[in-house]
XYZ file of N, CA and C in Angstrom:
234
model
N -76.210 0.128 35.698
C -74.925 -0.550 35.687
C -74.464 -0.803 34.256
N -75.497 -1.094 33.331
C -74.983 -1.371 31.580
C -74.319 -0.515 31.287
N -74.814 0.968 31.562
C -74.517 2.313 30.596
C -72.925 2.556 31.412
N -72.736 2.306 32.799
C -71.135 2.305 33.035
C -70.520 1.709 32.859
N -71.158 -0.069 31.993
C -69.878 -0.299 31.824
C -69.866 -0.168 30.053
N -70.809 0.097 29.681
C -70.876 0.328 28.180
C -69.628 1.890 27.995
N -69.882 2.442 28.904
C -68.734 3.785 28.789
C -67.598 3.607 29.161
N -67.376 2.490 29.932
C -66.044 2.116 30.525
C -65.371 1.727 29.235
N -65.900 0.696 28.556
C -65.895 -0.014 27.339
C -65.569 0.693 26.163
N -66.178 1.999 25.732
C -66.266 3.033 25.291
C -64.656 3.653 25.154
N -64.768 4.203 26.589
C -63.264 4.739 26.993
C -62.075 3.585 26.984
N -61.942 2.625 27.014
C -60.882 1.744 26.953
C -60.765 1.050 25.507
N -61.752 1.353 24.557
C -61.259 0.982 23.152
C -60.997 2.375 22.414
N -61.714 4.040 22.665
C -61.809 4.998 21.810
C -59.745 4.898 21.541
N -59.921 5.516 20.101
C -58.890 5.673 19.333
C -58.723 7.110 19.841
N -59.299 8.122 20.089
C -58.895 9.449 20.596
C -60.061 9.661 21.855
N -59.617 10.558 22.557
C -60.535 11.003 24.044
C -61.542 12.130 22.970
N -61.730 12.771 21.968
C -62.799 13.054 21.861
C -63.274 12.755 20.889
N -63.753 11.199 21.336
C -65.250 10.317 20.236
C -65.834 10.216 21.629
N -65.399 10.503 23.340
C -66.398 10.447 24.260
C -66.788 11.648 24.157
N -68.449 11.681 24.312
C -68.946 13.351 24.931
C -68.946 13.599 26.771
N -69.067 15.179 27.093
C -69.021 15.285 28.475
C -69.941 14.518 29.170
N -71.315 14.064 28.809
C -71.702 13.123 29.731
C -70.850 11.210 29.754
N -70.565 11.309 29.146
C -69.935 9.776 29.214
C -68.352 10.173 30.123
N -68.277 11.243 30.243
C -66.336 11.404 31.026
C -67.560 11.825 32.263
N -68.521 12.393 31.931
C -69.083 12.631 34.123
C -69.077 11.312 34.224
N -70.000 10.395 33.712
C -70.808 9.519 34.216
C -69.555 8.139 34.642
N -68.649 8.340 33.492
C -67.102 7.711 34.014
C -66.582 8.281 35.384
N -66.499 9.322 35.244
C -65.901 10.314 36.619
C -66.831 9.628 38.012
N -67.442 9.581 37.863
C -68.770 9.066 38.578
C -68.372 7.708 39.209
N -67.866 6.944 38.160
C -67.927 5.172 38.396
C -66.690 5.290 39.115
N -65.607 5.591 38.749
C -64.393 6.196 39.294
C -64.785 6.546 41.209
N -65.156 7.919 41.094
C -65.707 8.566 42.467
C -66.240 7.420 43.200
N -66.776 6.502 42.947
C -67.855 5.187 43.663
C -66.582 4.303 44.529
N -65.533 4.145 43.464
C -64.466 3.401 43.797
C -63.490 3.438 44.201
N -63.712 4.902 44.650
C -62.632 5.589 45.498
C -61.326 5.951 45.258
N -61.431 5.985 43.750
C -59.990 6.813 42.475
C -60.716 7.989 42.474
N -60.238 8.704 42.946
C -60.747 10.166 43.147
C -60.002 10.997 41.899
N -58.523 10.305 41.550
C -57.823 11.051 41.022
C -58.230 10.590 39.605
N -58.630 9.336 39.307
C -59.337 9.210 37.952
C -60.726 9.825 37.611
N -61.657 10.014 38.758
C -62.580 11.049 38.736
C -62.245 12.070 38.327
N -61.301 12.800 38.909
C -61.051 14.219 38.762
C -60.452 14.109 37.207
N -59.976 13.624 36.850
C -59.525 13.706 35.335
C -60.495 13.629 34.524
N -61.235 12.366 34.948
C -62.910 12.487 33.769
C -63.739 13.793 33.728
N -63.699 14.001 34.880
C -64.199 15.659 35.193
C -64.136 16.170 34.637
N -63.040 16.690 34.863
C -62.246 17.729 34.123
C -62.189 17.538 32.489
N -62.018 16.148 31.677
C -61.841 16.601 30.348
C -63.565 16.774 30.126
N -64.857 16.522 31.108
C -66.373 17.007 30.841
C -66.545 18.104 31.083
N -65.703 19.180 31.685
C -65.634 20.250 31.546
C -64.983 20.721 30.710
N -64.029 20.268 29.850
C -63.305 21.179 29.153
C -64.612 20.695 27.694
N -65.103 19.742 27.136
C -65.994 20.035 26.728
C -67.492 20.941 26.888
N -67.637 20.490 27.965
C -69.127 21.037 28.388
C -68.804 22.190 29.508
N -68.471 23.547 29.580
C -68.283 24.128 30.663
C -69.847 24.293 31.859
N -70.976 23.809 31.181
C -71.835 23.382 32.286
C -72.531 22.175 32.793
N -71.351 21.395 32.301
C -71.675 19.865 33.082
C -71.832 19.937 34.206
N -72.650 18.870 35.070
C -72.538 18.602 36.260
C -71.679 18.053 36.688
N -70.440 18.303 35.804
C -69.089 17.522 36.695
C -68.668 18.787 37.040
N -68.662 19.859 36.619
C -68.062 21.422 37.543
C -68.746 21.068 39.126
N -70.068 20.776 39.137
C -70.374 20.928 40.707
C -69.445 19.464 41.233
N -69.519 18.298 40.405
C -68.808 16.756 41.141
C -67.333 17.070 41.325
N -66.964 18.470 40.549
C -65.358 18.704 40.440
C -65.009 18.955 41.886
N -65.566 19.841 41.895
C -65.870 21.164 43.554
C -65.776 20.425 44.580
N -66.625 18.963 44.583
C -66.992 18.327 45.652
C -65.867 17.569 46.169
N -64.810 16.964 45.213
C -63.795 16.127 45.116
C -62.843 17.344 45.801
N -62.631 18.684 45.357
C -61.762 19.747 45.494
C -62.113 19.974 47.357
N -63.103 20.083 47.110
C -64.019 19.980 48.950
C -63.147 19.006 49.722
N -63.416 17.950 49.475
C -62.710 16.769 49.832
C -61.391 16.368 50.031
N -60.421 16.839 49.049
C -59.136 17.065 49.053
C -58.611 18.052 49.658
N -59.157 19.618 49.951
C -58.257 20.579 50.924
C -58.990 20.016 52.162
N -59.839 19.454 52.703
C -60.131 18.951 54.025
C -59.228 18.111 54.720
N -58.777 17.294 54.030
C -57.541 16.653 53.862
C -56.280 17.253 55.000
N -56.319 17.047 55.694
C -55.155 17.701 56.417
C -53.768 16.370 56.283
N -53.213 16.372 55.911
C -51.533 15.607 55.667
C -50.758 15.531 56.994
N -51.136 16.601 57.674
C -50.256 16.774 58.927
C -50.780 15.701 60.095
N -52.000 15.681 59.807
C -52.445 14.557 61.013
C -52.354 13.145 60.776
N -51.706 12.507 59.397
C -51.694 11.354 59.286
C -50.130 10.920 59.070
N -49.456 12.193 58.877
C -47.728 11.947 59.334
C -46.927 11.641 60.588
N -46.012 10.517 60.850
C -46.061 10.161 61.822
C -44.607 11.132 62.091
């Protein structure tokens, strides 16, 4: 629990998005995903991939992407 919120902390004072490395945007992406901002996940993700193209946020990316075309829109429109 320290190290997420030490990165939360991290990310809400950095002066630019890259003084975080790709594990601190997964492990954000992560705390995000827990709390059910999927769409702030997917952004942490994504800038841990655009650093690290073999983070384990490519597979946490997929999973969220999984999750979202399952999604059918049509069955919750009235």
């Amino acid at each position: 629990m320290a190290l997420s919120t030490a990165i939360h902390t991290r990310a809400k004072h950095a002066n630019t998005k890259s003084k975080m490395t790709a594990e601190e945007y997964y492990q954000l992406g992560n705390k995000y995903r827990r709390q059910g901002d999927f769409q702030q996940a997917l952004n942490n993700y994504m800038e841990a991939i655009a650093l690290d193209p073999k983070s384990p946020a490519v597979e946490a990316k997929k999973m969220l992407d999984d999750i979202n075309d399952f999604y059918c829109k049509d069955i919750y429109n009235p």
